[in-house]
XYZ file of C-alpha atoms in Angstrom:
279
model
C 6.818 9.273 -5.728
C 10.099 9.367 -3.799
C 10.552 13.208 -4.479
C 7.018 13.523 -3.255
C 8.376 11.684 0.098
C 11.403 13.972 0.518
C 8.967 17.102 0.037
C 6.709 15.440 2.670
C 9.826 15.478 5.378
C 10.143 19.194 4.345
C 6.661 19.918 4.886
C 6.412 18.389 8.726
C 9.962 20.439 9.337
C 8.391 23.393 7.716
C 5.246 23.068 9.602
C 7.090 23.107 13.040
C 9.394 26.299 11.829
C 5.827 28.322 11.589
C 6.138 28.906 15.521
C 9.581 30.364 15.515
C 8.627 32.359 12.316
C 6.938 35.939 12.151
C 4.562 34.424 9.863
C 1.244 32.955 11.120
C -0.451 29.769 9.757
C -2.557 31.423 7.512
C 0.224 33.366 5.792
C 1.976 30.098 5.146
C -1.635 28.501 3.723
C -1.479 31.625 1.442
C 1.899 30.548 -0.098
C 1.081 26.965 0.228
C -2.289 27.483 -2.291
C -1.372 30.635 -3.643
C 1.882 29.855 -5.597
C 0.358 26.760 -7.510
C -2.902 28.795 -8.024
C -0.912 31.552 -9.804
C 1.410 28.929 -11.410
C -1.156 26.369 -12.996
C -3.798 29.064 -13.584
C -2.998 29.082 -17.280
C -4.214 25.547 -17.418
C -7.422 26.227 -16.222
C -9.042 26.493 -19.356
C -8.028 23.330 -20.813
C -8.907 21.233 -17.481
C -12.278 23.088 -17.128
C -14.269 20.347 -19.005
C -12.660 17.677 -16.574
C -13.181 19.889 -13.373
C -16.813 19.801 -14.542
C -16.834 16.241 -14.317
C -15.782 15.508 -10.744
C -18.086 14.090 -8.712
C -19.589 15.985 -5.338
C -18.163 13.474 -3.012
C -14.425 13.111 -4.766
C -14.041 16.681 -4.734
C -15.005 17.022 -1.455
C -12.503 14.942 -0.114
C -9.889 16.410 -2.272
C -10.520 19.730 -0.938
C -11.233 18.765 2.852
C -8.356 16.062 2.895
C -5.621 18.026 1.601
C -7.240 21.934 2.028
C -7.600 24.651 4.566
C -8.912 21.663 7.132
C -5.979 19.482 6.978
C -3.643 22.738 6.662
C -4.812 24.356 9.948
C -5.106 20.753 11.664
C -1.805 19.520 11.106
C -0.259 23.144 12.114
C -2.201 23.376 15.260
C -0.818 19.500 15.893
C 2.632 20.253 14.916
C 2.656 23.576 17.336
C 2.669 21.524 20.326
C 4.688 18.220 19.308
C 7.536 18.265 16.952
C 8.360 17.306 13.052
C 8.877 13.741 14.003
C 5.155 13.740 15.397
C 4.197 15.641 12.204
C 5.634 13.372 9.830
C 4.994 10.304 12.053
C 0.986 10.903 12.992
C 0.294 11.631 9.446
C 2.131 10.046 6.725
C 3.066 7.143 8.861
C -0.451 6.501 9.593
C -1.785 7.616 6.160
C -2.168 3.641 5.080
C -4.035 2.900 7.968
C -6.428 5.940 7.339
C -6.615 4.779 3.473
C -7.621 1.523 4.780
C -10.404 2.579 7.159
C -11.696 4.909 4.463
C -11.773 2.506 1.519
C -13.405 -0.120 3.940
C -16.098 2.252 5.081
C -16.327 3.684 1.278
C -15.913 0.800 -0.894
C -16.270 -2.204 1.430
C -12.391 -3.071 0.385
C -10.782 -5.365 3.255
C -7.062 -5.104 4.288
C -5.023 -8.251 3.217
C -3.282 -10.209 5.992
C -0.014 -9.154 4.738
C -0.794 -5.573 4.621
C -2.591 -5.705 7.905
C 1.099 -7.076 9.370
C 2.716 -4.159 7.275
C 0.444 -1.378 8.919
C 0.820 -2.861 11.942
C 4.545 -2.728 12.203
C 4.379 0.669 11.094
C 1.832 1.776 14.027
C 4.469 0.084 16.158
C 7.256 2.847 14.971
C 4.931 5.466 15.621
C 4.015 4.416 19.189
C 7.575 4.401 19.643
C 8.248 7.740 18.412
C 5.243 8.835 20.586
C 6.563 7.739 23.970
C 10.264 8.977 22.809
C 8.848 12.867 23.429
C 8.785 12.540 27.472
C 9.586 16.011 28.219
C 5.944 17.425 26.187
C 3.263 19.256 28.418
C 1.271 16.182 28.648
C -2.262 17.971 27.940
C -1.263 20.130 25.191
C 0.502 17.084 23.436
C -2.271 14.789 23.783
C -4.258 17.259 21.868
C -1.882 18.095 19.384
C -1.494 14.060 18.670
C -5.182 14.094 18.701
C -5.219 16.848 15.563
C -2.276 15.289 13.963
C -4.096 11.850 13.850
C -7.483 13.625 12.374
C -5.239 15.098 9.701
C -4.088 11.646 8.982
C -7.705 10.681 8.373
C -8.187 13.736 6.423
C -4.951 12.810 3.921
C -6.175 9.314 3.855
C -9.605 10.790 2.078
C -7.568 13.040 0.141
C -5.469 10.284 -1.258
C -8.471 8.504 -2.224
C -10.158 11.220 -3.752
C -7.476 11.799 -6.093
C -7.944 8.597 -7.689
C -11.968 8.831 -7.678
C -11.555 12.061 -9.305
C -9.882 10.690 -12.570
C -8.067 13.655 -13.302
C -4.591 14.334 -14.540
C -1.896 15.580 -12.112
C -2.537 19.310 -13.170
C -6.076 18.847 -12.723
C -5.859 17.447 -9.376
C -3.406 20.690 -8.198
C -6.001 22.876 -9.651
C -8.732 21.012 -7.822
C -7.091 21.581 -4.792
C -5.507 25.090 -4.763
C -7.710 26.994 -6.691
C -11.006 26.869 -4.198
C -8.650 26.471 -1.106
C -6.993 29.824 -2.130
C -10.095 31.555 -2.767
C -11.683 30.365 0.514
C -8.371 31.371 2.815
C -8.589 34.837 1.003
C -12.213 35.553 2.189
C -11.392 34.533 5.639
C -8.531 36.527 6.018
C -10.482 39.711 4.421
C -13.425 38.766 6.993
C -10.863 38.526 9.715
C -11.844 34.925 10.548
C -8.268 33.998 10.586
C -5.354 35.818 11.959
C -3.000 37.058 9.227
C 0.554 38.946 9.424
C 0.879 40.215 5.997
C 2.981 43.232 6.299
C 4.741 42.548 9.475
C 7.405 40.192 7.822
C 9.849 40.366 5.369
C 10.366 38.303 2.325
C 13.625 36.806 3.603
C 11.436 35.104 6.523
C 8.825 33.905 3.922
C 11.427 32.299 1.323
C 11.756 29.222 3.477
C 8.011 28.834 3.124
C 7.864 29.668 -0.602
C 10.195 27.174 -1.575
C 8.779 24.309 1.204
C 5.263 24.961 1.151
C 4.412 26.818 -2.106
C 6.781 25.588 -4.582
C 7.570 22.019 -2.861
C 4.392 20.993 -1.379
C 2.115 22.845 -3.517
C 3.864 22.667 -7.018
C 6.097 19.633 -7.071
C 4.434 17.175 -4.521
C 0.563 17.853 -5.710
C 1.557 17.149 -9.066
C 4.032 13.961 -8.256
C 1.763 12.815 -5.272
C -1.299 12.442 -8.201
C 0.960 11.129 -11.071
C 2.084 8.367 -8.563
C -1.520 7.901 -7.435
C -2.364 7.094 -11.225
C 0.251 4.704 -11.707
C 0.710 3.308 -8.138
C -2.202 1.700 -6.399
C -3.490 3.858 -3.360
C -2.542 1.792 -0.682
C 1.191 1.553 -1.915
C 1.237 5.342 -2.623
C 0.171 5.625 1.123
C 2.653 3.369 2.438
C 5.753 4.977 0.382
C 4.617 8.066 1.719
C 5.243 6.526 5.679
C 8.995 7.024 4.605
C 8.599 10.746 5.513
C 9.132 10.285 9.336
C 12.243 8.995 8.946
C 13.692 12.058 7.023
C 11.614 14.370 8.894
C 13.499 12.951 12.019
C 16.827 13.139 10.542
C 16.455 16.602 9.452
C 15.039 17.887 12.592
C 18.332 17.060 14.521
C 20.295 19.836 12.650
C 17.568 21.861 11.181
C 15.386 22.487 14.334
C 17.636 20.924 17.364
C 15.115 18.133 17.980
C 16.695 14.920 19.850
C 17.364 11.510 17.829
C 17.089 9.072 20.956
C 17.351 5.272 20.653
C 13.606 4.974 21.372
C 13.188 7.551 18.137
C 16.070 5.448 15.936
C 13.634 2.354 16.587
C 10.790 3.946 15.644
C 12.320 5.200 12.641
C 13.415 1.570 11.817
C 9.984 -0.009 12.557
C 8.087 2.843 10.293
C 10.609 1.891 7.302
C 10.265 -2.156 7.862
C 6.700 -1.730 7.794
C 6.987 0.311 4.356
C 9.039 -2.166 2.965
C 6.779 -5.179 3.627
C 3.779 -2.906 2.866
C 5.295 -2.449 -0.741
C 5.650 -6.473 -1.099
C 2.473 -7.183 0.120
């Protein structure tokens, strides 16, 4: 799970980096879902019987929550915010998203201790939001709303993984293969814009490492493993540590500022994560 958190921080940084690269979001999505499809496809025959037994709702939660809708929503929101916001408003609020969806689907109530921890995490998220006073208000609000919606999708993905009952490889295949095939169709029909042929391998390499190998393969497998061995709320709470790492990485890599308000927000989120894990 620690490895997944590190990669999640890299996800936030790479989402922000799309705007400064010659790649379109669809190109990065092709890398994100194409590389794991290529590497894990040999495992498909052995996982096929398991995949056929997955209930439609669980499969939909995985595909929508972690697939193309999530990716394009996160990239659109990240374009007009910052790496700190991408991490804080997705990974940082996932414990709340998981709790809301679990309550809606299963009637699972939030304990008082976990509720207090989530409140502290949200307070940290608010501090990170108010720290970005230079952003265009209209664009920023729209971007923040998209990131919060992406958090709800990711909460559904987290619960969908557990409900699917697959092993880590099966979960990665369920997410990557249909998403990649659908994206290829959308690009072929011109529904989404692509810059294939207009960028070099050097430009694509950071995304191959961060999105394709990191998020697509390593994180998908390790996150699914963590959910099988830890309870779902605890996995989402540990993932809230990603904002702190993303904020720290955004300073030297993307030139984003680290103000006192940001530091306080990071501290609050980290404290909330610790309390959530003890709840």
